[in-house]
XYZ file of C-alpha atoms in Angstrom:
293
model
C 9.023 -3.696 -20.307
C 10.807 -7.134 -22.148
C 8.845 -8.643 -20.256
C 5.464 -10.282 -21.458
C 2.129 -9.918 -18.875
C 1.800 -13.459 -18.692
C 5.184 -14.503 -18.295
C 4.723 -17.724 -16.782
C 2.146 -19.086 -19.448
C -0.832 -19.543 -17.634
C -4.188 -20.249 -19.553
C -7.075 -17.888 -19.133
C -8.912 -19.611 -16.530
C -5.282 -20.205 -14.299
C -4.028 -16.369 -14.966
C -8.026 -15.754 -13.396
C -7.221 -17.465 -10.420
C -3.910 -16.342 -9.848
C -4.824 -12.852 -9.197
C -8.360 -13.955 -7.549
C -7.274 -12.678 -4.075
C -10.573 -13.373 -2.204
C -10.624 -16.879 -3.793
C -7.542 -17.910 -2.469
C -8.294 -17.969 1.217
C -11.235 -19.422 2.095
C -12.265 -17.468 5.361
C -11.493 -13.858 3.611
C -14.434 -12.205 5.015
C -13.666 -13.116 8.341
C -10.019 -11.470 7.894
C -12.176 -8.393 6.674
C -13.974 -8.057 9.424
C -10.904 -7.767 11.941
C -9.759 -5.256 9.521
C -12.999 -2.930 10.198
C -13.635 -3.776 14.165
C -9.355 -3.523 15.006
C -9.520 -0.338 13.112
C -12.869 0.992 15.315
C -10.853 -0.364 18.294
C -7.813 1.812 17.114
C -10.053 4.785 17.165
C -11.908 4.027 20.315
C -8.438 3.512 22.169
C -6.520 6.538 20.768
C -6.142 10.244 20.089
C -7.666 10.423 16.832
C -8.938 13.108 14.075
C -11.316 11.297 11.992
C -12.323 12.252 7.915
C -9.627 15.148 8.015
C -10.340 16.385 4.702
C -7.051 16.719 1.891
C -9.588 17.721 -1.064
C -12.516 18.857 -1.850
C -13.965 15.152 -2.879
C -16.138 13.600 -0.218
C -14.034 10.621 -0.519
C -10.823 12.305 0.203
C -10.083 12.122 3.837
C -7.821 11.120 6.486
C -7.875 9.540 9.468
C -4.704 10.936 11.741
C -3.816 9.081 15.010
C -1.063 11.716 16.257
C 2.019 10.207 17.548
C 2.842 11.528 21.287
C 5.901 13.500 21.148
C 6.791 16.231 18.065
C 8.728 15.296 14.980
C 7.923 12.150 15.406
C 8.082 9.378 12.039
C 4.815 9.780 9.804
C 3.329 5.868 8.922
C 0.940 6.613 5.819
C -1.070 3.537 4.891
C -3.185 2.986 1.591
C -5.840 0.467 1.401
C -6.047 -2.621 -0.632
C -9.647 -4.117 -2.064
C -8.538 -4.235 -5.590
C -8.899 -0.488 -6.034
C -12.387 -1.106 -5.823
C -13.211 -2.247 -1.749
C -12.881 -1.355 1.816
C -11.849 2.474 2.845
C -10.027 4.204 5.783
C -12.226 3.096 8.315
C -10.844 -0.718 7.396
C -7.424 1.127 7.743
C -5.776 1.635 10.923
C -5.601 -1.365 12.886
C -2.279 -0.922 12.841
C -2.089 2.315 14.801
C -1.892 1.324 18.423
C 1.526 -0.997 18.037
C 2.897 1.789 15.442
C 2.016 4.793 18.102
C 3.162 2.925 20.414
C 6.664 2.748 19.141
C 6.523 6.736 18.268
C 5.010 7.198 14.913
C 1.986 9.509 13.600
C -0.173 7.295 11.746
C -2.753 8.364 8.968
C -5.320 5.782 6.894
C -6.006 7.337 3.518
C -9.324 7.281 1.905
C -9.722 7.626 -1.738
C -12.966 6.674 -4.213
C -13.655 3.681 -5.914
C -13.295 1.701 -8.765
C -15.006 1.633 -11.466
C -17.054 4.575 -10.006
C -13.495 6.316 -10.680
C -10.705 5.660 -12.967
C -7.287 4.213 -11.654
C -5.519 7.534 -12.511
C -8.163 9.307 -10.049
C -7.581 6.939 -7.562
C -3.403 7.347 -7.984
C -4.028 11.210 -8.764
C -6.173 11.490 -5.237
C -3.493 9.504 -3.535
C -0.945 11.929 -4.259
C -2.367 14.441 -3.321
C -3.517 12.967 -0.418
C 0.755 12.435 0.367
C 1.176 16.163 -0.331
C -1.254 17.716 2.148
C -0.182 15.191 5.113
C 3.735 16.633 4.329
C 2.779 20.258 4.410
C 0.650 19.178 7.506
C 2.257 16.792 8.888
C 3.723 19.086 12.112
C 0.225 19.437 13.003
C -0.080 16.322 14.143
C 3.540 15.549 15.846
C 4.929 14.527 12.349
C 8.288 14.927 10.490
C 7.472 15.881 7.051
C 11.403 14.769 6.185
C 10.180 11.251 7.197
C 7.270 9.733 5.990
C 6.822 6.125 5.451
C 4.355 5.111 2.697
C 3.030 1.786 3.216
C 0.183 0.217 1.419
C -1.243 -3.860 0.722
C -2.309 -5.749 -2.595
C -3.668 -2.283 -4.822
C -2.457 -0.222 -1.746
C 0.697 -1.851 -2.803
C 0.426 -0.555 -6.351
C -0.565 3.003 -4.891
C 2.305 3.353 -2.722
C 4.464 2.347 -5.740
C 2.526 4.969 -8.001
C 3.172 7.592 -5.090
C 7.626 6.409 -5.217
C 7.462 6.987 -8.903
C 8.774 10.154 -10.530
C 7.687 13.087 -12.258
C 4.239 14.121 -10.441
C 5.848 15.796 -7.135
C 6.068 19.372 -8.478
C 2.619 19.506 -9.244
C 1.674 19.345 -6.174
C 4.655 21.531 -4.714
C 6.723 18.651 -2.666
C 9.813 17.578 -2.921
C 11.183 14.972 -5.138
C 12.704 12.995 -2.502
C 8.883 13.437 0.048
C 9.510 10.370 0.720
C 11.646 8.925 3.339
C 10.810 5.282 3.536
C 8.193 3.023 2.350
C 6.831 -0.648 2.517
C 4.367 -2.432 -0.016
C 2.874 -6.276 0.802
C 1.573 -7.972 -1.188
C 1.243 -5.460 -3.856
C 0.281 -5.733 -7.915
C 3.554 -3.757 -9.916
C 2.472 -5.273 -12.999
C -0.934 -4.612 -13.634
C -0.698 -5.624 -17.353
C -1.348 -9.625 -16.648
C -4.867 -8.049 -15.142
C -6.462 -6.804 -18.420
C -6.867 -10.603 -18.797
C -8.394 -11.169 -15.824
C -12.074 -10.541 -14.071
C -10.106 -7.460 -12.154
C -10.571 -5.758 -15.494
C -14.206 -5.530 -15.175
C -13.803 -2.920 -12.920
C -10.373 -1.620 -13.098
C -11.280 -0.638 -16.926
C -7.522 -0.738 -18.508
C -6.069 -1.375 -21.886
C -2.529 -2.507 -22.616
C -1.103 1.388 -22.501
C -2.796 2.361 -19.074
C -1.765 -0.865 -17.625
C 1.900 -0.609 -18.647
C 1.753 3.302 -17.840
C 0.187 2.464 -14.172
C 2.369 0.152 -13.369
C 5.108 1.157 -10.905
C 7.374 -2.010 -12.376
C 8.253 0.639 -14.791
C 8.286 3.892 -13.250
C 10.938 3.576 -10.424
C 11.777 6.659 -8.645
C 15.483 8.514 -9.880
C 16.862 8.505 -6.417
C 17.042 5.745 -3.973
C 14.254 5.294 -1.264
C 14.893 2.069 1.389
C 12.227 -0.196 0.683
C 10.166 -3.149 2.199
C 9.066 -5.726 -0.258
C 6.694 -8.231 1.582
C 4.355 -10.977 0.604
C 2.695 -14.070 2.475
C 4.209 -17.535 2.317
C 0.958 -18.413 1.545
C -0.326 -16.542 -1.117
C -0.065 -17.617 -5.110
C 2.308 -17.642 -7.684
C 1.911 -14.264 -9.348
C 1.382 -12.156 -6.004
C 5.013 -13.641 -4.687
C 6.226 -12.773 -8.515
C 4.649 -9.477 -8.436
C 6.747 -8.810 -5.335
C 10.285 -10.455 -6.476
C 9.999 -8.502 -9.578
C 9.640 -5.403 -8.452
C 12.432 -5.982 -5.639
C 14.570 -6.706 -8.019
C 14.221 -4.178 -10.516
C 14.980 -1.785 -7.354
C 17.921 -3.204 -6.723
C 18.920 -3.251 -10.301
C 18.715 0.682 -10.296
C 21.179 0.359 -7.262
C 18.579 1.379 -4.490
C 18.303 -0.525 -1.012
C 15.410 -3.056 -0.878
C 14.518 -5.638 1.226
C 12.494 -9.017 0.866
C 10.355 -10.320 3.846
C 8.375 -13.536 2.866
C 6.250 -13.878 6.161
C 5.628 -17.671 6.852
C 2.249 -18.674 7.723
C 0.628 -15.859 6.023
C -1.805 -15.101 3.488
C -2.818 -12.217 1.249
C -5.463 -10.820 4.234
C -3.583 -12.304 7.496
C -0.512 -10.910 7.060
C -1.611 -7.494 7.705
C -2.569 -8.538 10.833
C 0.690 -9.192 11.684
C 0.822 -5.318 11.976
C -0.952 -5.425 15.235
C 1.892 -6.907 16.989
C 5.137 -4.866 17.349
C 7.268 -7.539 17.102
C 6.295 -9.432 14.251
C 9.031 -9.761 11.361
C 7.183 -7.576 9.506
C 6.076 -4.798 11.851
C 10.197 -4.828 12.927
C 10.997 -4.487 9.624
C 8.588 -1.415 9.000
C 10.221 0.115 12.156
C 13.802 -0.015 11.162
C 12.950 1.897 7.889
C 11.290 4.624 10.032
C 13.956 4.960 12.491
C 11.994 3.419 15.565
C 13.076 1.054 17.863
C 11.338 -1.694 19.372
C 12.485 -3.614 22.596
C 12.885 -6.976 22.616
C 10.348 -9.139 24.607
């Protein structure tokens, strides 16, 4: 942790901006809208079990779009909205190109922010990782290969799910999982104590440092996707070159995908085609192949 949380200098107001997602793309809401009506598509068009329950919280469900065939890759995707926005039901509009290629795909749901603390949120996530692998075979998944995958604080929870030390707990293996890829995630969350994030995300200088996966990478290696938009500012992009490279650092595979054209909301989207540089990328780290057009 050498070093500082605003690394780059930035005044108040400029650190502000830098991690104002919403404020950086004009049109947001309309990108959140796809979201919610591709993910009700995604429902309407496949196999689905909707608000599977993992705990006894209302708020923690899953949605489970089973792949076709048995022992199939598991794609497990957390939410962004800043820990504090959207849910599940915002959440699979990936599933049709990802089932189509052969995975099981699950959206996660988990509460909200400040309603909840960020350690419920990462707590609920985890366990949310350990019922789908003792589960998983119910619905045509390989608990030996699940794929976490998670955007912006999704990001941060899929990093939070790679770190160490929590896994016995909740009676999984060490290694649970197999693969993962994080966009345009937030593996620093120190910078945001400064920021209007912190209004709701409620941390001090220890819970920021101890949340933040830049500093709890996992002891053994897991291949990982590091994404971001081309378009999206200077701190997200740092966010994700920072935490790429302290993977490879500790020796473990990692790969960086800047996706041209895209911003912090839009290049989801790019999910919903199977061919898009990113959506290849996520498929070679689950095993899948896609033909070529």
């Amino acid at each position: 942790m050498d070093r500082p949380c605003n690394p780059m200098g930035y005044d108040p107001d400029e650190l502000d901006r830098q991690y104002n997602a919403r404020a950086s793309v004009s049109n947001c809401l309309d990108y959140l809208r796809e979201y919610a009506d591709a993910s009700a598509r995604a429902r309407q068009a496949l196999n689905v079990s909707v608000a599977v329950p993992y705990g006894a919280h209302p708020d923690e469900t899953l949605d489970i779009f089973p792949a076709a065939t048995a022992n199939s890759p598991v794609y497990v995707y957390l939410h962004g909205g800043y820990w504090r926005a959207l849910s599940k039901d915002d959440s699979s509009f990936m599933a049709p190109a990802l089932h189509a290629t052969g995975a099981t795909v699950v959206a996660v749901n988990y509460s909200l922010a400040p309603g909840v603390t960020l350690d419920v949120i990462v707590g609920q996530c985890r366990r949310a990782l350990a019922w789908i692998f003792h589960h998983a075979a119910q619905y045509h998944g390989d608990p030996a290969r699940l794929h976490v995958s998670g955007s912006s604080a999704g990001g941060h929870l899929a990093g939070m799910l790679l770190a160490p030390g929590w896994q016995d707990d909740c009676r999984i293996p060490a290694n649970v999982i197999h693969s993962a890829s994080v966009i345009s995630g937030l593996f620093d969350l120190r910078p945001l104590v400064h920021t209007h994030i912190n209004a709701w995300a409620g941390l001090n200088a220890d819970s920021a440092a101890a949340l933040s996966p830049q500093f709890r990478l996992p002891v053994e290696n897991c291949p990982l996707l590091v994404a971001w938009g081309a378009e999206e500012t200077a701190e997200f992009k740092r966010q994700s070159t920072d935490y790429a490279a302290a993977w490879t650092r500790n020796g473990f595979a990692a790969q960086s995908l800047e996706v041209a054209h895209a911003n912090h909301f839009s290049i989801l989207l790019t999910l919903q085609d199977s061919n898009s540089p990113l959506s290849r990328a996520i498929a070679g780290l689950m095993g899948l192949a896609i033909a070529d057009d």
